[in-house]
Coordinates of C-alpha atoms and ligand atoms in Angstrom, one line a residue:
X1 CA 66.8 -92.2 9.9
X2 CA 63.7 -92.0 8.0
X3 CA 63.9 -91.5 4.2
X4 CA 61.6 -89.5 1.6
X5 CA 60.4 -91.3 -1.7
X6 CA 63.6 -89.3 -3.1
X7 CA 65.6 -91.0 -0.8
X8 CA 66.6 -87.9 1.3
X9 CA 67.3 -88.4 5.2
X10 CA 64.1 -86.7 6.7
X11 CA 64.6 -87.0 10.3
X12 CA 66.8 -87.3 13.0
X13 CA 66.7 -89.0 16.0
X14 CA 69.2 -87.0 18.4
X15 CA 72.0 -89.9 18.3
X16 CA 71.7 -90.2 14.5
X17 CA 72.3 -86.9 13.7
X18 CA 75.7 -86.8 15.5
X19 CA 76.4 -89.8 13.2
X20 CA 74.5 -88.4 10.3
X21 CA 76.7 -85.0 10.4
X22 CA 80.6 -86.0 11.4
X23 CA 83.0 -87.5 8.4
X24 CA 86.4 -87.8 8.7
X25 CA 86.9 -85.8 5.4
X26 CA 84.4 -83.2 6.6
X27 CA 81.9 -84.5 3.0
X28 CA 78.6 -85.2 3.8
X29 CA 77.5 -87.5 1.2
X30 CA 78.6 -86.3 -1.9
X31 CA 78.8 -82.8 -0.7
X32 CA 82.3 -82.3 -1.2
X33 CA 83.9 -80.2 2.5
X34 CA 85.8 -77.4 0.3
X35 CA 88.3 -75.0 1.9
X36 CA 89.7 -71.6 1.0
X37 CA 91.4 -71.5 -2.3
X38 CA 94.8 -70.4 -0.2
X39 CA 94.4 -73.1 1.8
X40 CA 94.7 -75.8 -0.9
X41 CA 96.7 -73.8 -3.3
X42 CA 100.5 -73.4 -3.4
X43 CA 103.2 -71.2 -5.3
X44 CA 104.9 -74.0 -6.3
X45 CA 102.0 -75.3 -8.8
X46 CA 100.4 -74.1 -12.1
X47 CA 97.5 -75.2 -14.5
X48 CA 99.5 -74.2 -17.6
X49 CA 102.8 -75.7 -18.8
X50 CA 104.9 -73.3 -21.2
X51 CA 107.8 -73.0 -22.3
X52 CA 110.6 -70.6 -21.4
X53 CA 110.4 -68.2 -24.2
X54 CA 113.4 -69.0 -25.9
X55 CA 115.5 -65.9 -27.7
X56 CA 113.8 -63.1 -26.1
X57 CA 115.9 -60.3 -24.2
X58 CA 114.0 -58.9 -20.6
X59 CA 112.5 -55.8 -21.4
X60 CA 111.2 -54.7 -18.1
X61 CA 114.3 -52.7 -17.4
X62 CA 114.5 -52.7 -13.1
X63 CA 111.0 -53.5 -12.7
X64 CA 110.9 -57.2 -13.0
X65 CA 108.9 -58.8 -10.1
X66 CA 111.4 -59.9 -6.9
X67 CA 108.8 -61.6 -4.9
X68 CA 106.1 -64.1 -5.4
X69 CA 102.5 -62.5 -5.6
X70 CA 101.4 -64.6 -3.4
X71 CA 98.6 -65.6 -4.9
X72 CA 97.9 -69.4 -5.2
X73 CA 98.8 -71.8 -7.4
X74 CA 96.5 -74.8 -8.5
X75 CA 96.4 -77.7 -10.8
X76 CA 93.7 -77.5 -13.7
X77 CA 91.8 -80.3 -12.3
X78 CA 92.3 -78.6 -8.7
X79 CA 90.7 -75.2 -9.6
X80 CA 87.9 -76.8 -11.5
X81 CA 86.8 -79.1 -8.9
X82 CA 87.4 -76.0 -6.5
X83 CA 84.9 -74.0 -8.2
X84 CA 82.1 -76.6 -8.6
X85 CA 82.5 -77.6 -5.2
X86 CA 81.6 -74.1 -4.4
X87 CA 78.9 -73.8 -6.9
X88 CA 77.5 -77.1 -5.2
X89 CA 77.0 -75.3 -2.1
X90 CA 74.7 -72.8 -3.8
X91 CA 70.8 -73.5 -3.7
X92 CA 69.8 -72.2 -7.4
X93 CA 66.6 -72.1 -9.5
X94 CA 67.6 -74.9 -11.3
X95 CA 67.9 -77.2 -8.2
X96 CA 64.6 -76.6 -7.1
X97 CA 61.8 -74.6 -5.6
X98 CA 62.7 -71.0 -4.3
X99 CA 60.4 -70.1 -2.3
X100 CA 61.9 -66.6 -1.3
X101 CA 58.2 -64.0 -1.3
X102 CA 59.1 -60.6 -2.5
X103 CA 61.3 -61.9 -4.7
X104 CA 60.0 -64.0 -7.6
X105 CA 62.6 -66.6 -8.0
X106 CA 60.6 -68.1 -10.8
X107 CA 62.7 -70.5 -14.3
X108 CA 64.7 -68.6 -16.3
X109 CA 63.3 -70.3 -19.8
X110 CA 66.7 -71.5 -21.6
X111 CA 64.9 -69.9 -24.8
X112 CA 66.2 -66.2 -23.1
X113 CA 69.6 -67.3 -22.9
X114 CA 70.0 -68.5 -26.5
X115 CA 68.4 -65.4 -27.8
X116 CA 70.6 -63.5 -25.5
X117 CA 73.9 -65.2 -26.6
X118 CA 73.2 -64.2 -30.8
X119 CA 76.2 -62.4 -31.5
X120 CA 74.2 -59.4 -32.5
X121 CA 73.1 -58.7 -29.1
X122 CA 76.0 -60.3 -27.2
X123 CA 78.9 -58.3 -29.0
X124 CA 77.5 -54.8 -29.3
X125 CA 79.9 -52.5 -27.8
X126 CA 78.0 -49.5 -26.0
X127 CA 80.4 -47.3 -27.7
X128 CA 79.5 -48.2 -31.2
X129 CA 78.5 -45.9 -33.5
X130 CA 74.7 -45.9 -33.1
X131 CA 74.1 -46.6 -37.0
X132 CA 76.0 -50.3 -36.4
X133 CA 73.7 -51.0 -33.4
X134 CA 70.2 -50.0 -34.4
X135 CA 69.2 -53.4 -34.2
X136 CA 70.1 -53.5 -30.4
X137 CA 68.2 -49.8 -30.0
X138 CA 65.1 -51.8 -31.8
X139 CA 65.2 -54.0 -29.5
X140 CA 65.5 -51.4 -26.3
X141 CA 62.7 -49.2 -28.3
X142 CA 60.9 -52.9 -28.6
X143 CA 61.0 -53.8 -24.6
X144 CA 60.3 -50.1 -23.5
X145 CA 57.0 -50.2 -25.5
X146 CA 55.9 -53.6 -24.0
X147 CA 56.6 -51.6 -20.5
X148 CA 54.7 -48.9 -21.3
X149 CA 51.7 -51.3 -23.3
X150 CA 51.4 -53.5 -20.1
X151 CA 51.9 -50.8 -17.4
X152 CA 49.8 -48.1 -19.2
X153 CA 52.5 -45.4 -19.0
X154 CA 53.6 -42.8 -21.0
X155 CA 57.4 -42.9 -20.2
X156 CA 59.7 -45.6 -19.4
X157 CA 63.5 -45.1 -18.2
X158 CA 65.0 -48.1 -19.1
X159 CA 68.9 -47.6 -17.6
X160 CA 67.9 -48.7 -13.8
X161 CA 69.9 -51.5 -12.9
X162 CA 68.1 -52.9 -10.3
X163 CA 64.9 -52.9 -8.5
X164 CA 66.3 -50.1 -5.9
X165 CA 68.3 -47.9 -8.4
X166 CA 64.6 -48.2 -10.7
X167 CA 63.1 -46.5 -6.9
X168 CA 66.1 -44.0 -7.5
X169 CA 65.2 -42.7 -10.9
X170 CA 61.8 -42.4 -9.8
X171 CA 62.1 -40.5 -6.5
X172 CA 65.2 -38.5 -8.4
X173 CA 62.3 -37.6 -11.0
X174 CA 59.1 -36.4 -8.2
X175 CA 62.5 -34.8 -6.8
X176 CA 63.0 -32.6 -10.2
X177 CA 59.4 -32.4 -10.6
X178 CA 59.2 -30.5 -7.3
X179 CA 62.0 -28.5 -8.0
X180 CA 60.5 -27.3 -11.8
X181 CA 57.4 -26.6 -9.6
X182 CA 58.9 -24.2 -7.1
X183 CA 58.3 -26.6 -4.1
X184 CA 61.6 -28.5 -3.8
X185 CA 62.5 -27.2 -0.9
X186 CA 59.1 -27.0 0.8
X187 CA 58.1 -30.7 -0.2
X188 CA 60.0 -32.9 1.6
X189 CA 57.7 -35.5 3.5
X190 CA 57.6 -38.8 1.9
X191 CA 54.8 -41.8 3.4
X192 CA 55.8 -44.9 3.6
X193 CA 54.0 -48.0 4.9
X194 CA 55.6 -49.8 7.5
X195 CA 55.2 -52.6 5.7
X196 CA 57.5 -51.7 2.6
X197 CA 60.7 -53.0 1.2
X198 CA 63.5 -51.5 3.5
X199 CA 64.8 -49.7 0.3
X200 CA 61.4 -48.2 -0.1
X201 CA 62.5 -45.4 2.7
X202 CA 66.1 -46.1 2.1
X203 CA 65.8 -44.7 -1.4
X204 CA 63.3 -41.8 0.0
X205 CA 66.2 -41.3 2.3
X206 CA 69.1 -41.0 0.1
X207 CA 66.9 -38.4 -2.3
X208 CA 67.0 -36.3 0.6
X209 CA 63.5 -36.9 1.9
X210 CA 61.9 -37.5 5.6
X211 CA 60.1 -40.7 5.9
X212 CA 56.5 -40.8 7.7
X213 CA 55.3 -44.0 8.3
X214 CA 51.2 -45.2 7.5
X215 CA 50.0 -47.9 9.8
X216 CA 48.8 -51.1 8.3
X217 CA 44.9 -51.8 9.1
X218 CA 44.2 -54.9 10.6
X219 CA 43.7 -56.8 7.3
X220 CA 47.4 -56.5 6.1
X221 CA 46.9 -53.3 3.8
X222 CA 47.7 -49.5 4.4
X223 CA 45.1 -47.9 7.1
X224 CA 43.3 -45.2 5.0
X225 CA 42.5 -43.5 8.1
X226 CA 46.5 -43.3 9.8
X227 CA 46.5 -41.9 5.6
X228 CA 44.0 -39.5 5.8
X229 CA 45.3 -38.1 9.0
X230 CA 48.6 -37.8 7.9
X231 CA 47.6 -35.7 4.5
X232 CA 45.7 -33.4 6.9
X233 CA 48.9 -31.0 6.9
X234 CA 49.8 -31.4 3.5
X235 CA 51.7 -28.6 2.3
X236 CA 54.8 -30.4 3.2
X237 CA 53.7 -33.6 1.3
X238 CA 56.6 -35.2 -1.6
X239 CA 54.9 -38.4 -2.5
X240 CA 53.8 -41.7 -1.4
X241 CA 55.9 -44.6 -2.1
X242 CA 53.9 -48.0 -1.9
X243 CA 54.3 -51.6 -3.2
X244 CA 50.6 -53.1 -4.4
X245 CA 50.2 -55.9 -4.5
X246 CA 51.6 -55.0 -1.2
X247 CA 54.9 -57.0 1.0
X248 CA 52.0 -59.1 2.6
X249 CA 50.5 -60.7 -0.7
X250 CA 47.8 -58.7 -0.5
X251 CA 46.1 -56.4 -2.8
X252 CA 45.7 -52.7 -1.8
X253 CA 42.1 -52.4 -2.1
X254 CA 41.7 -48.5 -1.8
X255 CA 44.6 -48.0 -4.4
X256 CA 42.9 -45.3 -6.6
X257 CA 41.4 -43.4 -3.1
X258 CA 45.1 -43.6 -1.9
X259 CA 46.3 -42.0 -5.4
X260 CA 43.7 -39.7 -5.1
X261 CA 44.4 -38.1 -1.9
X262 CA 48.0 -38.0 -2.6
X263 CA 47.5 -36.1 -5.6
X264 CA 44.7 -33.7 -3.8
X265 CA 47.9 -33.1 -1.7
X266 CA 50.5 -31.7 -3.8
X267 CA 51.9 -35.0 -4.2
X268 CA 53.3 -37.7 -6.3
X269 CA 52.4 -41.8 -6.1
X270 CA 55.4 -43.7 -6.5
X271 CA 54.6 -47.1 -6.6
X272 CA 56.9 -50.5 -5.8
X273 CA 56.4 -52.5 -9.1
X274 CA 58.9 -55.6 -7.5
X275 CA 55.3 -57.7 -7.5
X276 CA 53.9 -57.0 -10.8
X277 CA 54.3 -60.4 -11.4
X278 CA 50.9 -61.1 -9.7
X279 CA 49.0 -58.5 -11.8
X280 CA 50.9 -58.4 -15.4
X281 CA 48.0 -58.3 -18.2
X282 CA 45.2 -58.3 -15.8
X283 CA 46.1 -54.9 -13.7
X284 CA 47.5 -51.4 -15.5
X285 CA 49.2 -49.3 -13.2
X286 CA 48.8 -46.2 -14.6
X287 CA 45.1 -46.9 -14.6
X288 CA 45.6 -46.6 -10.9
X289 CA 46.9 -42.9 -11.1
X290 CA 50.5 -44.3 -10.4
X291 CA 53.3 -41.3 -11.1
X292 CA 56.0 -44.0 -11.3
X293 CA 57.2 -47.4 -10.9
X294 CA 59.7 -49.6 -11.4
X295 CA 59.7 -53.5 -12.8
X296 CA 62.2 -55.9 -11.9
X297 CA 62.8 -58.0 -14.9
X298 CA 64.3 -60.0 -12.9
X299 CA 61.7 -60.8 -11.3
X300 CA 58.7 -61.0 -13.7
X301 CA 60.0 -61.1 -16.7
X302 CA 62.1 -63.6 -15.9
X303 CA 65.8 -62.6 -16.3
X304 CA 68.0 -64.5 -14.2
X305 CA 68.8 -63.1 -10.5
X306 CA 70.5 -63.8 -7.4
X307 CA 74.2 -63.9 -6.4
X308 CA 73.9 -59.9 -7.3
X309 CA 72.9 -59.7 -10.9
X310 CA 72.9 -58.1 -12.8
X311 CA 69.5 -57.0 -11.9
X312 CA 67.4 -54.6 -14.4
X313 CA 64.7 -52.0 -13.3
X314 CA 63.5 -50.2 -16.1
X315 CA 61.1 -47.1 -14.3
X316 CA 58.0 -46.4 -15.7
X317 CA 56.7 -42.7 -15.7
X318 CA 53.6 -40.4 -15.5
X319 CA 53.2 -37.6 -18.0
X320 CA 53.8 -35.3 -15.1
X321 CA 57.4 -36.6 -14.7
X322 CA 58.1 -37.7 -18.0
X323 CA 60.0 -34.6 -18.9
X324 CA 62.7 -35.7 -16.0
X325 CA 63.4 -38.9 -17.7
X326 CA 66.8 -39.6 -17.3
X327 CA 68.9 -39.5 -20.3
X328 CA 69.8 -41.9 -22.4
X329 CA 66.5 -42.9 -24.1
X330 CA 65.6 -43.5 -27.7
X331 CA 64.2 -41.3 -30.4
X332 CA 63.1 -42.5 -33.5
X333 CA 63.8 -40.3 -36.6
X334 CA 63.4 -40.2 -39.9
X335 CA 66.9 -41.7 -40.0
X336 CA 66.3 -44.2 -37.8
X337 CA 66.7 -44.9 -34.0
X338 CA 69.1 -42.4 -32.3
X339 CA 70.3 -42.1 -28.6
X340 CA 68.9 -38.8 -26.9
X341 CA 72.4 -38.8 -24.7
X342 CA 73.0 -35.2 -23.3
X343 CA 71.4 -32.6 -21.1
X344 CA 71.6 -30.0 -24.3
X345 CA 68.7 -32.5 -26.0
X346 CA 67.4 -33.1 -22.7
X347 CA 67.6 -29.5 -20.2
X348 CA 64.6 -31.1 -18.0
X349 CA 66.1 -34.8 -17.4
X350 CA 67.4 -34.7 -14.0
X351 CA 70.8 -36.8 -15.1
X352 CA 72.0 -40.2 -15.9
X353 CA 71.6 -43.4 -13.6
X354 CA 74.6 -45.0 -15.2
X355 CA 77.2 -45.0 -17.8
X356 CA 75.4 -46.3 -21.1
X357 CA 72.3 -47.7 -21.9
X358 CA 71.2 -50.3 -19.2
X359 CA 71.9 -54.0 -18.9
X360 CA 71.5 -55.2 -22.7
X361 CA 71.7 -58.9 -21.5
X362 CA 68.7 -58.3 -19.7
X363 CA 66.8 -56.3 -22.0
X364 CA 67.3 -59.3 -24.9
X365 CA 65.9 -61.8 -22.5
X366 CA 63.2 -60.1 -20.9
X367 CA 61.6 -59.4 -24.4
X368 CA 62.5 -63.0 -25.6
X369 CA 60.2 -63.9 -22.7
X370 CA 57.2 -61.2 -23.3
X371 CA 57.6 -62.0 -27.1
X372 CA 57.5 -65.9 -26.2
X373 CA 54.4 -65.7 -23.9
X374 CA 52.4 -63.3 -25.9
X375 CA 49.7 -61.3 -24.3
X376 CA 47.3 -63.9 -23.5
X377 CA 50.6 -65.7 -21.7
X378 CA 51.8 -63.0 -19.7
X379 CA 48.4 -62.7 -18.4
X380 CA 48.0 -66.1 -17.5
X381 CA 51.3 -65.6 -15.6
X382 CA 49.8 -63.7 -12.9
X383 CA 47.0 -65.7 -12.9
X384 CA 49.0 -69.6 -12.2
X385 CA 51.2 -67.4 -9.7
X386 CA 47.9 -66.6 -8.0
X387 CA 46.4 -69.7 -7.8
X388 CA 50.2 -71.6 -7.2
X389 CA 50.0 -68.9 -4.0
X390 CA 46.6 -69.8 -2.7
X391 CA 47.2 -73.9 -3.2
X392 CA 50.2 -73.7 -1.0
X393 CA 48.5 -71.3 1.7
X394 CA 45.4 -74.0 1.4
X395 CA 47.9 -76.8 1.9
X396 CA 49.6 -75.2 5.0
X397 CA 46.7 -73.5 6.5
X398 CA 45.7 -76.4 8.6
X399 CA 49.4 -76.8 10.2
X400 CA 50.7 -73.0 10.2
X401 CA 49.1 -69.3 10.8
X402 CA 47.8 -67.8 7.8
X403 CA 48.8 -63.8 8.9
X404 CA 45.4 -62.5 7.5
X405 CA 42.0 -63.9 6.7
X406 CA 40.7 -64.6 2.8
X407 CA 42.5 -65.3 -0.4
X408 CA 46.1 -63.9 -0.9
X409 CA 47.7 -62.7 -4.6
X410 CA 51.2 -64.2 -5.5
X411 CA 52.5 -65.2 -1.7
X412 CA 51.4 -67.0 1.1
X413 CA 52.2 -65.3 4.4
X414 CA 52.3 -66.7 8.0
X415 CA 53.2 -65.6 11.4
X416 CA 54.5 -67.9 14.2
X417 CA 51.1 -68.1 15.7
X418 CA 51.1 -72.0 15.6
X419 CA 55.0 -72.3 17.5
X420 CA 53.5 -70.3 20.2
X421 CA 54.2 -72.2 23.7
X422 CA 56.8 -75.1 21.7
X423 CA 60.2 -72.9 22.2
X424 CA 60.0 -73.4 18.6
X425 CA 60.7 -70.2 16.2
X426 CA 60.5 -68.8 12.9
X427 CA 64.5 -69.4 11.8
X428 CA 64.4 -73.0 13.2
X429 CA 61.3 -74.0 10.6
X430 CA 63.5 -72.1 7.8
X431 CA 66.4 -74.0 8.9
X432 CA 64.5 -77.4 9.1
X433 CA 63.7 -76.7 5.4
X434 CA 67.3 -76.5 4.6
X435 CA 67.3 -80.4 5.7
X436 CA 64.8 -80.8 3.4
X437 CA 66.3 -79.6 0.5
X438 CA 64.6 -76.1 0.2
X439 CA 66.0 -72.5 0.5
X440 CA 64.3 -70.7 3.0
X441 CA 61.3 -68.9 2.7
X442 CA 61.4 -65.2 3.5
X443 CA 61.4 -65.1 7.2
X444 CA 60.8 -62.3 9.8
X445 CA 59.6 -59.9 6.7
X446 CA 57.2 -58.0 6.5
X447 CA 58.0 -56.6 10.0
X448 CA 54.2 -55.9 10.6
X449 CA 53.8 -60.0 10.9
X450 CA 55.1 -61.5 14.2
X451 CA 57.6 -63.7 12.8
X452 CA 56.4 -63.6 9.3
X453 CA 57.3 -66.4 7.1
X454 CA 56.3 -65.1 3.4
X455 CA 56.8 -68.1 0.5
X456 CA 56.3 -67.3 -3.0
X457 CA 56.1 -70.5 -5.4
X458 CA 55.2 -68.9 -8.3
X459 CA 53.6 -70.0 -11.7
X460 CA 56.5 -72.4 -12.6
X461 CA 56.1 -74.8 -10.2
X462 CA 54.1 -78.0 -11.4
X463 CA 51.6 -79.3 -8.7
X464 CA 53.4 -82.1 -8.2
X465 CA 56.6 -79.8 -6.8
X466 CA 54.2 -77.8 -4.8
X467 CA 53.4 -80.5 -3.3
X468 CA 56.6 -81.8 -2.4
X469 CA 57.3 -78.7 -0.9
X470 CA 54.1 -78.1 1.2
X471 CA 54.7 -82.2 2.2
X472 CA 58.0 -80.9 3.7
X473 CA 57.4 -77.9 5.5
X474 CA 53.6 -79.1 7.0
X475 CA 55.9 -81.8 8.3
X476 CA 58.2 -79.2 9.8
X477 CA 55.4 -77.3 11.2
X478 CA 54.0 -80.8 12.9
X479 CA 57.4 -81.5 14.5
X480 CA 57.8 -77.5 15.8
X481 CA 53.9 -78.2 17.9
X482 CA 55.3 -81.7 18.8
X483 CA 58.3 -79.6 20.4
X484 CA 61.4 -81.8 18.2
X485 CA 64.2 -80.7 19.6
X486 CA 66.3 -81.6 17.0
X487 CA 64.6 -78.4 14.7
X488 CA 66.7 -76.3 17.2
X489 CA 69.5 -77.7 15.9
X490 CA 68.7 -77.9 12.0
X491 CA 70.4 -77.6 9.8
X492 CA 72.0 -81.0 10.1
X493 CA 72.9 -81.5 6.5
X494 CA 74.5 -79.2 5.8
X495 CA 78.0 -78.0 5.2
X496 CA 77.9 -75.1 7.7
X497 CA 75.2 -75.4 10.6
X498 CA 74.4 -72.0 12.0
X499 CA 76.2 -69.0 10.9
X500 CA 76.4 -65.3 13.2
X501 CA 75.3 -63.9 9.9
X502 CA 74.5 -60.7 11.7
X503 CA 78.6 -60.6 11.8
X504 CA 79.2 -62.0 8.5
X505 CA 77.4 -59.3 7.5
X506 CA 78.3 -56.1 9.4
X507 CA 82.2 -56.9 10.2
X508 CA 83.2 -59.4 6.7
X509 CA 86.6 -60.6 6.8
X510 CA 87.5 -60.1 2.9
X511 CA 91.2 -60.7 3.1
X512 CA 92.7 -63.6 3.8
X513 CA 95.9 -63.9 6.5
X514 CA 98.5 -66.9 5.9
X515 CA 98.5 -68.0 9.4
X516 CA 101.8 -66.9 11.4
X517 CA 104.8 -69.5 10.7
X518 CA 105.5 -69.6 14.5
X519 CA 101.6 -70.5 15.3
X520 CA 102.0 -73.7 12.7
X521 CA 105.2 -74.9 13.9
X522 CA 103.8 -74.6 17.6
X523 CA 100.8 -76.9 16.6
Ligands
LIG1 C1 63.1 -57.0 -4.8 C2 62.4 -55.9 -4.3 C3 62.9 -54.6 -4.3 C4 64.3 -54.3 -4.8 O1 64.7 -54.8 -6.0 P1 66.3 -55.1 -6.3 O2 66.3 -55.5 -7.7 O3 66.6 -56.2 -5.4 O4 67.0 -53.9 -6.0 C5 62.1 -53.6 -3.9 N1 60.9 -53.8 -3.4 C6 60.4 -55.0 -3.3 C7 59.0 -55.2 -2.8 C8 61.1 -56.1 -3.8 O5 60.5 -57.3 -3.7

């Protein structure tokens, strides 16, 4: 087995990795094999030790439990080591390069989560009077004019909890704005590249719209004729929804033509924020004639994501749907700050996305990061996640596909050109990086690439990682043309090889059974 300078196994001859990957004790290495909680738990133990409450009558009257819950019982030092083991198993932005495009898995600076932990902002309640948290609105009224400042917008929702429920607010909001115009039930038609996010048209959907797809030109970006054709019947016409810099790391060139013509149409330009982080302080959407868009702050601003949140995805808005902002947001009066909270303030907002006033946690750290970087730092953001993009699609070029010609914004994309004829495919070289010590990239996304293979770095990788990681996967794509067999096969160091995730996914199995009594005494 050959080793890297780190002293990680890099490959495999076929008769070493049956040796490499079976233990007695199911570890490899110091990868501790960890089973289900209710498979090393049992009633009969307990982390605490208290006494019998001594001189106290029972006063649950008939209810008092008769059966064990069932649930397991483990020692202190069991359940710890139980839950690190699992959290060992988990490939995290503080272990090491992410390179998941779309989805800016970038350092969460430790600054965010010590400004985010101050009692001030940590302890509010949301149902506070709002004259004991005015220094928690500030800070909402603070973030939402940074939003607005960088985006060039007039209007900001900031209660979206994620990138998709952002896309919700504003499709529910071209959706009001239709309705207040008379055309609600008319407009209906929403155009969608085929090479959007999947909740692009899923969130069209669910507002109620039809989905048209545009054609992508042969450089990667939205074909303006397939567009043009499209708009030629327009009366029917919602909105566009479209993600620039767009899913293949590209920058839609015609952006203001496109707004244009939507517009000229009766429609509204909803636009896919998720990659802002390639553009902050050098691009202004509303500058493009963008009607609304959300930002992921936990993506570009930083906040921590993955593992499902919480997620934030404040919506910025146009002046000709700012009056369907959705309630709450913040008005400042002579008084002081005060929460706009009810349709009776509010008779054109077109609801409420959730329950109070947004993820708070988030909002603290995002603006600890914007106030940390400063204007000048949030630029340079974009710019390092540019040029982090085009060294690592420099780097691979020579050994992979680069899907289109010229430079690229914050992510390198490739198709499977160079595994044509090897019997090698995309999920193997993803899988191979696993050996390596890498999370995948994104694979087999954007759908317009033939086995696309889209890797974000971002700006807070040092060159020195970047090229550990290009080192790793060029090596991968040498062994896929040389036909290693073993890649079919990867990974080979890790706890689980390959995984039916397509059935992990559609039919879970959430509860756990206690296998039958007569099936364990049989064995
Ligand atoms: C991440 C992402 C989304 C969705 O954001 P969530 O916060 O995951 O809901 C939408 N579009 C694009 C292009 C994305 O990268």
């Amino acid at each position: 087995m050959t080793m890297n300078s780190t002293g990680r196994p890099t490959s495999f001859s076929s008769s070493d990795s049956s040796a490499a990957t079976t233990t007695v004790s199911g570890s490899k290495g110091l990868l501790q094999a960890e089973g289900l909680i209710f498979e090393i738990g049992s009633t009969g133990k307990t982390g605490v030790d208290l006494a019998k409450p001594k001189g106290t009558k029972n006063r649950l009257g008939g209810v008092t439990r008769g059966k064990p819950t069932g649930l397991p019982g483990l020692t202190e030092p069991e359940a710890v080591r139980h839950y690190v083991r699992l959290s060992q198993k988990n490939y995290a932005i503080d272990l090491g390069l992410f390179p998941l495009g779309s989805c800016t898995m970038k350092h969460n600076p430790r600054l965010n989560e010590k400004v985010a932990r101050l009692p001030g902002f940590a302890d509010v309640h949301p149902m506070q009077p709002q004259s004991t948290v005015q220094g928690a609105l500030e800070l909402i009224n603070e973030l939402a004019d940074w939003l607005m400042k960088l985006t060039n917008m007039p209007a900001v929702a900031m209660t979206p909890k994620a990138g998709a429920h952002g896309e919700l607010a504003g499709m529910l909001a071209i959706r009001a704005a239709l309705i207040a115009r008379g055309e609600g039930e008319k407009r209906k038609r929403v155009l969608v590249p085929i090479s959007a996010h999947g909740t692009n048209p899923a969130t069209a959907a669910q507002c109620g719209f039809i989905i048209d797809e545009i054609n992508a030109a042969a450089d990667g970006r939205v074909d303006l004729e397939d567009l043009k054709a499209k708009l030629v019947e327009s009366s029917d016409i919602a909105g566009i929804m479209l993600t620039n810099p767009n899913t293949c790391g590209l920058f839609e060139r015609d952006i203001k033509e496109i707004a244009d013509l939507i517009h000229k149409a009766g429609g509204y330009f909803y636009c896919d924020g998720a990659n802002f982080n390639a553009i902050v302080g050098r691009v202004r959407p509303g500058d493009l004639g963008i009607d609304a868009m959300h930002i992921n702050l936990h993506k570009t601003f930083s906040t921590p994501h993955g593992g499902g949140g919480p997620g934030s995805g404040p919506t910025v808005l146009s002046e000709a749907l700012a009056p369907f902002t959705p309630v709450p947001f913040i008005l400042r009066t002579s008084e002081g700050l005060r929460l706009v909270e009810h349709h009776s303030e509010a008779p054109d907002s077109f609801g409420r996305m959730c329950a109070f006033h947004g993820q708070m946690g988030m909002f603290t750290r995002a603006l600890a990061y914007i106030l940390s970087h400063g204007a000048d730092g949030l630029r340079q953001v974009a710019e390092d996640a540019v040029l982090n993009a085009n060294y690592v699609l420099a780097r691979l070029k020579p050994v992979m596909s680069p899907a289109f010609e010229g430079y690229c914004m914050h992510e390198a994309l490739f198709s499977d050109g160079f595994l044509k004829d090897t019997g090698i495919e995309t999920i193997d070289i993803a899988k191979g990086l696993i050996d390596e010590g890498y999370h995948p990239m994104t694979m087999y996304f954007p759908l317009v690439v033939h086995g696309a293979m889209l890797i974000e770095p971002t700006e807070t990788e040092s060159k020195a990682e970047l090229d550990r990681f290009c080192d790793a996967l060029a090596s991968i794509a040498r062994r896929a043309v040389q036909k290693d067999p073993s890649l079919k096969t990867a990974p080979h160091l890790a706890p689980a090889r390959r995984l039916d995730e397509t059935r992990a996914a559609r039919s879970p199995r959430l509860r756990w059974t206690p296998e039958p009594p007569t099936l364990k005494a049989a064995e």
